[in-house]
Amino acid sequence: MRREDLTIALLSIIAVALVAIALQPIFTPRPAEAQSTAPYPFYIEPGSEMLRAPDGSKQVYGKVVVDLSTGKIWGFPTLAPQSYPNPGMQNKPPISRPFELGRFAFEDTAK
């Protein structure tokens, strides 16, 4: 086989492979992925609110967070009208521990 014939054969194989790769999405399109599943499906309400525990044990400023998988509403205290906990005079960043405010009955919407 001559060198020119070998070159033409190899280029033809490459051209056919490139056409097959280009046409593959037309015949077998990939599904669209508009949303990813987050590890914690939360909705964080913008701004800060005055949070009141249902039993009346606390009343503090904080953020309202809704767990979209269970419908539970959580309050994360910030102790001030800011959107994050203020460390004050401490050198370590504060940790805001949530308390339950209530629950949305998402399952009732499927009735």
MMTF fields as JSON, N, C-alpha, C and O atoms, coordinates in Angstrom:
{
  "mmtfVersion": "1.0.0",
  "mmtfProducer": "UNKNOWN",
  "numBonds": 443,
  "numAtoms": 444,
  "numGroups": 111,
  "numChains": 1,
  "numModels": 1,
  "chainsPerModel": [1],
  "groupsPerChain": [111],
  "chainIdList": ["A"],
  "bondAtomList": [4, 2, 8, 6, 12, 10, 16, 14, 20, 18, 24, 22, 28, 26, 32, 30, 36, 34, 40, 38, 44, 42, 48, 46, 52, 50, 56, 54, 60, 58, 64, 62, 68, 66, 72, 70, 76, 74, 80, 78, 84, 82, 88, 86, 92, 90, 96, 94, 100, 98, 104, 102, 108, 106, 112, 110, 116, 114, 120, 118, 124, 122, 128, 126, 132, 130, 136, 134, 140, 138, 144, 142, 148, 146, 152, 150, 156, 154, 160, 158, 164, 162, 168, 166, 172, 170, 176, 174, 180, 178, 184, 182, 188, 186, 192, 190, 196, 194, 200, 198, 204, 202, 208, 206, 212, 210, 216, 214, 220, 218, 224, 222, 228, 226, 232, 230, 236, 234, 240, 238, 244, 242, 248, 246, 252, 250, 256, 254, 260, 258, 264, 262, 268, 266, 272, 270, 276, 274, 280, 278, 284, 282, 288, 286, 292, 290, 296, 294, 300, 298, 304, 302, 308, 306, 312, 310, 316, 314, 320, 318, 324, 322, 328, 326, 332, 330, 336, 334, 340, 338, 344, 342, 348, 346, 352, 350, 356, 354, 360, 358, 364, 362, 368, 366, 372, 370, 376, 374, 380, 378, 384, 382, 388, 386, 392, 390, 396, 394, 400, 398, 404, 402, 408, 406, 412, 410, 416, 414, 420, 418, 424, 422, 428, 426, 432, 430, 436, 434, 440, 438],
  "bondOrderList": [1, 1, 1, 1, 1, 1, 1, 1, 1, 1, 1, 1, 1, 1, 1, 1, 1, 1, 1, 1, 1, 1, 1, 1, 1, 1, 1, 1, 1, 1, 1, 1, 1, 1, 1, 1, 1, 1, 1, 1, 1, 1, 1, 1, 1, 1, 1, 1, 1, 1, 1, 1, 1, 1, 1, 1, 1, 1, 1, 1, 1, 1, 1, 1, 1, 1, 1, 1, 1, 1, 1, 1, 1, 1, 1, 1, 1, 1, 1, 1, 1, 1, 1, 1, 1, 1, 1, 1, 1, 1, 1, 1, 1, 1, 1, 1, 1, 1, 1, 1, 1, 1, 1, 1, 1, 1, 1, 1, 1, 1],
  "groupList": [{"groupName": "MET", "atomNameList": ["N", "CA", "C", "O"], "elementList": ["N", "C", "C", "O"], "formalChargeList": [0, 0, 0, 0], "bondAtomList": [1, 0, 2, 1, 3, 2], "bondOrderList": [1, 1, 2], "singleLetterCode": "M", "chemCompType": "L-PEPTIDE LINKING"}, {"groupName": "ARG", "atomNameList": ["N", "CA", "C", "O"], "elementList": ["N", "C", "C", "O"], "formalChargeList": [0, 0, 0, 0], "bondAtomList": [1, 0, 2, 1, 3, 2], "bondOrderList": [1, 1, 2], "singleLetterCode": "R", "chemCompType": "L-PEPTIDE LINKING"}, {"groupName": "GLU", "atomNameList": ["N", "CA", "C", "O"], "elementList": ["N", "C", "C", "O"], "formalChargeList": [0, 0, 0, 0], "bondAtomList": [1, 0, 2, 1, 3, 2], "bondOrderList": [1, 1, 2], "singleLetterCode": "E", "chemCompType": "L-PEPTIDE LINKING"}, {"groupName": "ASP", "atomNameList": ["N", "CA", "C", "O"], "elementList": ["N", "C", "C", "O"], "formalChargeList": [0, 0, 0, 0], "bondAtomList": [1, 0, 2, 1, 3, 2], "bondOrderList": [1, 1, 2], "singleLetterCode": "D", "chemCompType": "L-PEPTIDE LINKING"}, {"groupName": "LEU", "atomNameList": ["N", "CA", "C", "O"], "elementList": ["N", "C", "C", "O"], "formalChargeList": [0, 0, 0, 0], "bondAtomList": [1, 0, 2, 1, 3, 2], "bondOrderList": [1, 1, 2], "singleLetterCode": "L", "chemCompType": "L-PEPTIDE LINKING"}, {"groupName": "THR", "atomNameList": ["N", "CA", "C", "O"], "elementList": ["N", "C", "C", "O"], "formalChargeList": [0, 0, 0, 0], "bondAtomList": [1, 0, 2, 1, 3, 2], "bondOrderList": [1, 1, 2], "singleLetterCode": "T", "chemCompType": "L-PEPTIDE LINKING"}, {"groupName": "ILE", "atomNameList": ["N", "CA", "C", "O"], "elementList": ["N", "C", "C", "O"], "formalChargeList": [0, 0, 0, 0], "bondAtomList": [1, 0, 2, 1, 3, 2], "bondOrderList": [1, 1, 2], "singleLetterCode": "I", "chemCompType": "L-PEPTIDE LINKING"}, {"groupName": "ALA", "atomNameList": ["N", "CA", "C", "O"], "elementList": ["N", "C", "C", "O"], "formalChargeList": [0, 0, 0, 0], "bondAtomList": [1, 0, 2, 1, 3, 2], "bondOrderList": [1, 1, 2], "singleLetterCode": "A", "chemCompType": "L-PEPTIDE LINKING"}, {"groupName": "SER", "atomNameList": ["N", "CA", "C", "O"], "elementList": ["N", "C", "C", "O"], "formalChargeList": [0, 0, 0, 0], "bondAtomList": [1, 0, 2, 1, 3, 2], "bondOrderList": [1, 1, 2], "singleLetterCode": "S", "chemCompType": "L-PEPTIDE LINKING"}, {"groupName": "VAL", "atomNameList": ["N", "CA", "C", "O"], "elementList": ["N", "C", "C", "O"], "formalChargeList": [0, 0, 0, 0], "bondAtomList": [1, 0, 2, 1, 3, 2], "bondOrderList": [1, 1, 2], "singleLetterCode": "V", "chemCompType": "L-PEPTIDE LINKING"}, {"groupName": "GLN", "atomNameList": ["N", "CA", "C", "O"], "elementList": ["N", "C", "C", "O"], "formalChargeList": [0, 0, 0, 0], "bondAtomList": [1, 0, 2, 1, 3, 2], "bondOrderList": [1, 1, 2], "singleLetterCode": "Q", "chemCompType": "L-PEPTIDE LINKING"}, {"groupName": "PRO", "atomNameList": ["N", "CA", "C", "O"], "elementList": ["N", "C", "C", "O"], "formalChargeList": [0, 0, 0, 0], "bondAtomList": [1, 0, 2, 1, 3, 2], "bondOrderList": [1, 1, 2], "singleLetterCode": "P", "chemCompType": "L-PEPTIDE LINKING"}, {"groupName": "PHE", "atomNameList": ["N", "CA", "C", "O"], "elementList": ["N", "C", "C", "O"], "formalChargeList": [0, 0, 0, 0], "bondAtomList": [1, 0, 2, 1, 3, 2], "bondOrderList": [1, 1, 2], "singleLetterCode": "F", "chemCompType": "L-PEPTIDE LINKING"}, {"groupName": "TYR", "atomNameList": ["N", "CA", "C", "O"], "elementList": ["N", "C", "C", "O"], "formalChargeList": [0, 0, 0, 0], "bondAtomList": [1, 0, 2, 1, 3, 2], "bondOrderList": [1, 1, 2], "singleLetterCode": "Y", "chemCompType": "L-PEPTIDE LINKING"}, {"groupName": "GLY", "atomNameList": ["N", "CA", "C", "O"], "elementList": ["N", "C", "C", "O"], "formalChargeList": [0, 0, 0, 0], "bondAtomList": [1, 0, 2, 1, 3, 2], "bondOrderList": [1, 1, 2], "singleLetterCode": "G", "chemCompType": "PEPTIDE LINKING"}, {"groupName": "LYS", "atomNameList": ["N", "CA", "C", "O"], "elementList": ["N", "C", "C", "O"], "formalChargeList": [0, 0, 0, 0], "bondAtomList": [1, 0, 2, 1, 3, 2], "bondOrderList": [1, 1, 2], "singleLetterCode": "K", "chemCompType": "L-PEPTIDE LINKING"}, {"groupName": "TRP", "atomNameList": ["N", "CA", "C", "O"], "elementList": ["N", "C", "C", "O"], "formalChargeList": [0, 0, 0, 0], "bondAtomList": [1, 0, 2, 1, 3, 2], "bondOrderList": [1, 1, 2], "singleLetterCode": "W", "chemCompType": "L-PEPTIDE LINKING"}, {"groupName": "ASN", "atomNameList": ["N", "CA", "C", "O"], "elementList": ["N", "C", "C", "O"], "formalChargeList": [0, 0, 0, 0], "bondAtomList": [1, 0, 2, 1, 3, 2], "bondOrderList": [1, 1, 2], "singleLetterCode": "N", "chemCompType": "L-PEPTIDE LINKING"}],
  "groupTypeList": [0, 1, 1, 2, 3, 4, 5, 6, 7, 4, 4, 8, 6, 6, 7, 9, 7, 4, 9, 7, 6, 7, 4, 10, 11, 6, 12, 5, 11, 1, 11, 7, 2, 7, 10, 8, 5, 7, 11, 13, 11, 12, 13, 6, 2, 11, 14, 8, 2, 0, 4, 1, 7, 11, 3, 14, 8, 15, 10, 9, 13, 14, 15, 9, 9, 9, 3, 4, 8, 5, 14, 15, 6, 16, 14, 12, 11, 5, 4, 7, 11, 10, 8, 13, 11, 17, 11, 14, 0, 10, 17, 15, 11, 11, 6, 8, 1, 11, 12, 2, 4, 14, 1, 12, 7, 12, 2, 3, 5, 7, 15],
  "groupIdList": [1, 2, 3, 4, 5, 6, 7, 8, 9, 10, 11, 12, 13, 14, 15, 16, 17, 18, 19, 20, 21, 22, 23, 24, 25, 26, 27, 28, 29, 30, 31, 32, 33, 34, 35, 36, 37, 38, 39, 40, 41, 42, 43, 44, 45, 46, 47, 48, 49, 50, 51, 52, 53, 54, 55, 56, 57, 58, 59, 60, 61, 62, 63, 64, 65, 66, 67, 68, 69, 70, 71, 72, 73, 74, 75, 76, 77, 78, 79, 80, 81, 82, 83, 84, 85, 86, 87, 88, 89, 90, 91, 92, 93, 94, 95, 96, 97, 98, 99, 100, 101, 102, 103, 104, 105, 106, 107, 108, 109, 110, 111],
  "secStructList": [7, 7, 2, 2, 2, 2, 2, 2, 2, 2, 2, 2, 2, 2, 2, 2, 2, 2, 2, 2, 2, 2, 2, 2, 2, 2, 2, 1, 7, 7, 7, 7, 7, 7, 7, 7, 7, 7, 1, 1, 7, 3, 3, 3, 7, 1, 1, 7, 3, 3, 3, 3, 7, 6, 6, 1, 1, 7, 3, 3, 3, 3, 3, 3, 3, 3, 3, 6, 6, 6, 7, 3, 3, 3, 3, 3, 3, 7, 1, 1, 1, 1, 1, 1, 7, 7, 7, 6, 6, 7, 1, 1, 7, 7, 7, 7, 7, 7, 3, 3, 3, 3, 3, 7, 7, 4, 4, 4, 4, 4, 7],
  "xCoordList": [0.847, 0.0, 0.896, 1.877, 0.532, 1.339, 1.071, 0.042, 2.045, 1.944, 0.746, 0.101, 0.439, -0.694, -2.021, -2.931, -2.123, -3.353, -3.568, -4.694, -2.487, -2.582, -3.029, -3.867, -2.478, -2.85, -4.318, -5.023, -4.785, -6.187, -7.099, -8.157, -6.718, -7.533, -7.616, -8.695, -6.483, -6.493, -7.307, -8.06, -7.16, -7.942, -9.434, -10.265, -9.773, -11.186, -11.762, -12.891, -10.994, -11.45, -11.641, -12.622, -10.702, -10.819, -12.042, -12.762, -12.278, -13.439, -14.744, -15.661, -14.853, -16.063, -16.271, -17.401, -15.197, -15.313, -15.771, -16.6, -15.245, -15.659, -17.126, -17.837, -17.577, -18.989, -19.871, -20.933, -19.45, -20.225, -20.308, -21.361, -19.196, -19.205, -20.104, -20.82, -20.083, -20.904, -22.391, -23.22, -22.741, -24.156, -24.751, -25.972, -23.922, -24.422, -25.425, -26.446, -25.205, -26.202, -27.556, -28.576, -27.563, -28.834, -29.702, -30.914, -29.106, -29.872, -30.09, -31.106, -29.166, -29.315, -28.952, -27.854, -29.87, -29.544, -29.459, -30.155, -28.611, -28.5, -29.632, -30.039, -30.152, -31.221, -30.701, -29.553, -31.558, -31.195, -31.231, -32.136, -30.256, -30.19, -30.277, -29.264, -31.508, -31.715, -31.394, -30.973, -31.581, -31.329, -30.475, -30.562, -29.663, -28.901, -29.495, -30.095, -29.328, -29.833, -28.791, -27.7, -29.119, -28.197, -28.179, -29.185, -27.062, -27.022, -27.976, -28.49, -28.21, -29.149, -30.134, -29.814, -31.329, -32.282, -32.967, -34.091, -32.292, -32.82, -33.164, -32.533, -34.184, -34.472, -34.164, -34.723, -33.281, -32.898, -33.595, -33.357, -34.444, -35.206, -34.238, -33.378, -34.362, -33.468, -33.774, -34.918, -32.741, -32.903, -32.963, -32.867, -33.124, -33.236, -34.609, -35.229, -35.074, -36.401, -36.29, -35.299, -37.312, -37.423, -38.02, -39.156, -37.271, -37.702, -38.293, -37.717, -39.441, -40.083, -40.299, -40.923, -39.786, -39.988, -41.46, -42.105, -42.018, -43.438, -43.831, -44.961, -42.912, -43.252, -43.022, -43.265, -42.557, -42.343, -41.052, -40.862, -40.163, -38.945, -37.887, -37.049, -37.901, -36.92, -37.518, -38.511, -36.864, -37.212, -35.906, -35.374, -35.393, -34.109, -34.18, -35.044, -33.259, -33.109, -32.425, -31.6, -32.774, -32.128, -32.621, -33.417, -32.132, -32.494, -33.521, -33.471, -34.454, -35.459, -35.018, -34.731, -34.967, -34.536, -35.603, -36.055, -36.006, -37.011, -36.32, -35.652, -36.488, -35.985, -37.013, -38.108, -36.668, -37.621, -37.951, -38.954, -37.145, -37.451, -38.466, -39.226, -38.498, -39.43, -40.476, -41.519, -40.221, -41.15, -40.923, -41.651, -39.928, -39.657, -39.056, -38.249, -39.475, -38.989, -38.068, -38.457, -36.844, -35.839, -35.47, -35.5, -35.127, -34.618, -33.178, -32.863, -32.298, -30.886, -30.612, -30.604, -30.388, -30.181, -28.917, -27.862, -29.039, -27.886, -27.683, -26.645, -28.654, -28.618, -28.584, -28.482, -28.666, -28.7, -29.413, -29.6, -29.812, -30.515, -29.634, -30.073, -28.414, -27.538, -27.939, -28.722, -27.384, -27.705, -26.743, -26.86, -25.817, -24.88, -24.603, -24.767, -24.193, -23.909, -22.689, -21.679, -22.796, -21.715, -20.853, -21.375, -19.53, -18.687, -18.453, -18.018, -18.729, -18.489, -17.011, -16.229, -16.616, -15.217, -14.451, -13.27, -15.078, -14.419, -13.542, -13.788, -12.531, -11.65, -12.14, -11.753, -12.985, -13.485, -14.823, -15.61, -15.092, -16.402, -17.497, -17.307, -18.628, -19.703, -20.425, -20.413, -21.047, -21.853, -23.3, -23.623, -24.166, -25.584, -26.305, -26.338, -26.869, -27.607, -29.09, -29.675, -29.7, -31.096, -32.078, -31.776, -33.256, -34.386, -35.592, -35.722, -36.47, -37.607, -38.692, -39.102, -39.153, -40.216, -41.577, -42.601, -41.596, -42.864, -42.615, -41.508, -43.676, -43.575, -44.61, -45.757, -44.201, -45.13, -45.567, -44.725, -46.851, -47.373, -47.376, -48.419, -46.188, -46.073, -46.871, -47.345, -47.03, -47.748, -49.229, -49.862, -49.788, -51.192, -51.422, -52.561, -50.389, -50.553, -50.757, -51.153, -50.5, -50.651, -52.056, -52.332, -52.931, -54.288, -55.165, -56.334],
  "yCoordList": [-1.174, 0.0, 1.243, 1.33, 2.17, 3.376, 4.284, 4.203, 5.15, 6.072, 7.016, 7.331, 7.466, 8.37, 7.667, 8.263, 6.412, 5.661, 5.456, 5.537, 5.192, 5.019, 6.326, 6.305, 7.447, 8.751, 9.049, 9.52, 8.787, 9.021, 8.123, 8.57, 6.872, 5.94, 6.407, 6.404, 6.806, 7.283, 8.572, 8.716, 9.493, 10.738, 10.464, 11.139, 9.482, 9.116, 8.539, 8.859, 7.693, 7.126, 8.224, 8.222, 9.165, 10.288, 11.14, 11.561, 11.393, 12.205, 11.514, 12.172, 10.212, 9.466, 9.483, 9.624, 9.34, 9.361, 10.73, 10.812, 11.802, 13.149, 13.416, 14.053, 12.934, 13.098, 12.314, 12.797, 11.121, 10.317, 11.009, 11.011, 11.595, 12.322, 13.549, 13.854, 14.25, 15.455, 15.129, 15.915, 13.973, 13.623, 12.896, 12.774, 12.419, 11.666, 12.452, 11.874, 13.743, 14.47, 14.648, 14.849, 14.577, 14.721, 13.484, 13.606, 12.305, 11.065, 10.612, 9.985, 10.914, 10.553, 11.765, 11.822, 12.737, 13.935, 13.621, 12.736, 14.344, 14.189, 14.948, 15.996, 14.455, 15.174, 16.472, 16.552, 17.477, 18.761, 18.648, 18.034, 19.235, 19.218, 20.654, 21.336, 21.1, 22.49, 22.722, 23.819, 21.724, 21.895, 20.749, 19.619, 21.065, 20.022, 19.816, 20.726, 18.644, 18.39, 18.833, 18.268, 19.825, 20.337, 19.39, 18.739, 19.302, 18.406, 18.837, 18.0, 20.144, 20.676, 21.579, 22.736, 21.073, 21.893, 22.917, 22.698, 24.028, 25.077, 26.318, 26.628, 27.023, 28.364, 29.313, 29.179, 30.271, 31.233, 32.549, 33.165, 32.962, 34.206, 35.39, 35.448, 36.331, 37.484, 38.387, 38.487, 39.035, 39.944, 39.207, 37.981, 39.988, 39.43, 39.744, 40.741, 38.9, 39.05, 38.89, 38.372, 39.337, 39.035, 37.639, 37.421, 36.698, 35.311, 35.066, 35.458, 34.418, 34.06, 32.557, 32.002, 31.905, 30.466, 30.196, 30.98, 29.096, 28.805, 28.671, 28.988, 28.207, 28.061, 29.346, 29.377, 30.402, 31.674, 31.748, 32.696, 30.78, 30.75, 31.732, 32.161, 32.104, 33.054, 33.998, 33.71, 35.143, 36.156, 36.859, 37.637, 36.581, 37.133, 37.49, 37.004, 38.345, 38.609, 37.419, 36.75, 37.153, 36.056, 35.872, 36.661, 34.817, 34.456, 33.338, 32.451, 33.383, 32.333, 31.437, 31.913, 30.125, 29.145, 28.06, 27.546, 27.71, 26.667, 25.457, 25.566, 24.302, 23.041, 22.563, 22.141, 22.627, 22.317, 20.835, 20.476, 19.962, 18.535, 18.13, 17.185, 18.815, 18.445, 19.507, 19.203, 20.752, 21.841, 22.508, 23.434, 22.054, 22.656, 24.047, 24.289, 24.954, 26.327, 26.503, 26.249, 26.941, 27.08, 28.542, 29.313, 28.919, 30.247, 30.151, 29.423, 30.873, 30.92, 32.276, 33.289, 32.318, 33.602, 34.32, 33.705, 35.63, 36.48, 37.488, 38.147, 37.62, 38.482, 39.968, 40.794, 40.317, 41.716, 41.755, 40.71, 42.929, 42.99, 42.712, 42.93, 42.242, 41.893, 40.533, 39.803, 40.203, 38.895, 37.801, 36.681, 38.07, 37.05, 37.302, 38.428, 36.286, 36.48, 37.386, 37.248, 38.289, 39.217, 38.632, 38.297, 38.501, 37.893, 38.791, 38.308, 40.081, 40.99, 41.108, 41.418, 40.866, 40.996, 39.672, 39.628, 38.62, 37.317, 37.246, 37.941, 36.408, 36.211, 35.112, 35.072, 34.217, 33.104, 33.477, 34.199, 32.995, 33.242, 32.517, 31.367, 33.167, 32.524, 31.474, 31.523, 30.534, 29.495, 29.735, 29.814, 29.85, 30.081, 28.73, 28.068, 28.326, 27.063, 27.331, 28.221, 26.564, 26.837, 26.313, 25.401, 26.916, 26.365, 26.367, 27.224, 25.391, 25.194, 26.227, 26.438, 26.87, 27.875, 27.307, 27.764, 26.323, 25.765, 24.809, 24.305, 24.57, 23.636, 23.983, 24.289, 23.935, 24.048, 22.641, 21.753, 22.424, 21.1, 20.989, 21.108, 20.758, 20.633, 19.454, 19.492, 18.411, 17.228, 17.519, 16.784, 18.563, 18.913, 19.5, 19.534, 19.955, 20.539, 19.467, 19.791, 18.2, 17.115, 16.52, 15.57, 17.045, 16.487, 16.925, 16.544],
  "zCoordList": [0.0, 0.0, 0.0, 0.738, -0.83, -0.914, 0.273, 0.943, 0.5, 1.632, 1.49, 2.489, 0.292, 0.064, 0.358, 0.933, -0.035, 0.214, 1.716, 2.207, 2.432, 3.877, 4.545, 5.446, 4.111, 4.664, 4.395, 5.287, 3.192, 2.842, 3.667, 4.111, 3.881, 4.675, 6.131, 6.723, 6.704, 8.088, 8.245, 9.208, 7.317, 7.367, 7.195, 7.802, 6.374, 6.195, 7.491, 7.863, 8.177, 9.458, 10.49, 11.233, 10.535, 11.47, 11.147, 12.052, 9.869, 9.463, 9.836, 10.326, 9.618, 9.969, 11.481, 11.946, 12.248, 13.707, 14.2, 15.106, 13.62, 14.026, 13.687, 14.464, 12.535, 12.167, 13.138, 13.531, 13.527, 14.48, 15.837, 16.474, 16.279, 17.55, 17.461, 18.415, 16.348, 16.187, 16.102, 16.559, 15.518, 15.349, 16.557, 16.658, 17.461, 18.613, 19.459, 19.83, 19.793, 20.597, 19.897, 20.557, 18.585, 17.862, 18.067, 18.248, 18.04, 18.144, 19.586, 19.885, 20.469, 21.884, 22.747, 23.302, 22.864, 23.648, 25.14, 25.637, 25.841, 27.285, 27.949, 27.446, 29.058, 29.742, 30.35, 30.787, 30.369, 30.968, 32.485, 33.05, 33.127, 34.58, 35.081, 35.236, 35.332, 35.726, 37.187, 37.555, 38.024, 39.446, 39.951, 39.471, 40.915, 41.576, 42.957, 43.528, 43.475, 44.812, 45.813, 45.877, 46.579, 47.586, 48.779, 49.058, 49.484, 50.639, 51.747, 52.489, 51.859, 52.842, 52.105, 51.833, 51.776, 51.016, 51.92, 52.37, 52.182, 53.047, 52.251, 51.241, 52.73, 52.235, 53.376, 54.464, 53.14, 54.168, 53.86, 52.821, 54.762, 54.607, 54.643, 55.521, 53.71, 53.747, 54.946, 55.389, 55.455, 56.586, 57.912, 57.973, 58.969, 60.325, 60.888, 60.519, 61.773, 62.377, 63.883, 64.397, 64.572, 65.995, 66.09, 65.668, 66.639, 66.734, 68.112, 69.128, 68.134, 69.398, 69.417, 68.513, 70.441, 70.585, 70.854, 71.55, 70.318, 70.517, 71.992, 72.361, 72.827, 74.245, 75.043, 76.249, 74.377, 75.038, 75.835, 76.597, 75.683, 76.49, 76.008, 76.802, 74.717, 74.214, 73.204, 72.536, 73.123, 72.137, 71.778, 72.57, 70.581, 70.145, 68.666, 67.936, 68.237, 66.81, 66.161, 66.785, 64.889, 64.196, 62.78, 62.271, 62.154, 60.785, 60.802, 61.655, 59.857, 59.698, 58.546, 57.448, 58.813, 57.823, 57.735, 58.758, 56.511, 56.293, 55.681, 54.653, 56.321, 55.783, 54.757, 55.129, 53.477, 52.413, 52.321, 51.702, 52.914, 52.857, 53.925, 53.713, 55.057, 56.138, 56.415, 56.993, 56.015, 56.291, 57.637, 57.995, 58.388, 59.692, 59.515, 58.618, 60.4, 60.381, 61.579, 62.719, 61.308, 62.343, 62.513, 61.553, 63.717, 64.013, 64.452, 65.394, 63.786, 64.153, 64.79, 64.091, 66.093, 66.769, 66.295, 66.135, 66.072, 65.788, 66.915, 66.969, 67.813, 68.99, 68.668, 69.575, 67.398, 66.956, 65.609, 64.987, 65.15, 63.857, 62.644, 61.515, 62.839, 61.721, 61.159, 61.766, 59.982, 59.41, 59.818, 59.32, 60.682, 61.152, 62.644, 63.113, 63.383, 64.799, 65.006, 64.316, 65.941, 66.238, 67.352, 68.416, 67.127, 68.165, 69.368, 70.413, 69.251, 70.367, 70.652, 69.753, 71.888, 72.295, 72.19, 72.534, 71.736, 71.645, 70.398, 69.412, 70.453, 69.307, 68.382, 67.214, 68.883, 68.076, 67.449, 68.061, 66.238, 65.635, 66.429, 66.825, 66.662, 67.417, 66.584, 65.354, 67.264, 66.62, 67.01, 68.195, 66.025, 66.264, 66.24, 65.203, 67.349, 67.455, 67.198, 67.815, 66.29, 65.932, 66.973, 67.743, 66.97, 67.718, 66.787, 65.913, 66.993, 66.087, 66.351, 67.493, 65.276, 65.37, 64.995, 65.503, 64.116, 63.646, 62.496, 62.309, 61.725, 60.604, 59.557, 59.883, 58.285, 57.164, 56.783, 56.646, 56.612, 56.247, 54.708, 54.066, 54.142, 52.688, 52.161, 51.025, 52.959, 52.488, 52.216, 51.458, 52.809, 52.571, 51.192, 50.725, 50.537, 49.196, 48.138, 47.018, 48.452, 47.482, 47.512, 46.779, 48.326, 48.433, 47.303, 47.246]
}
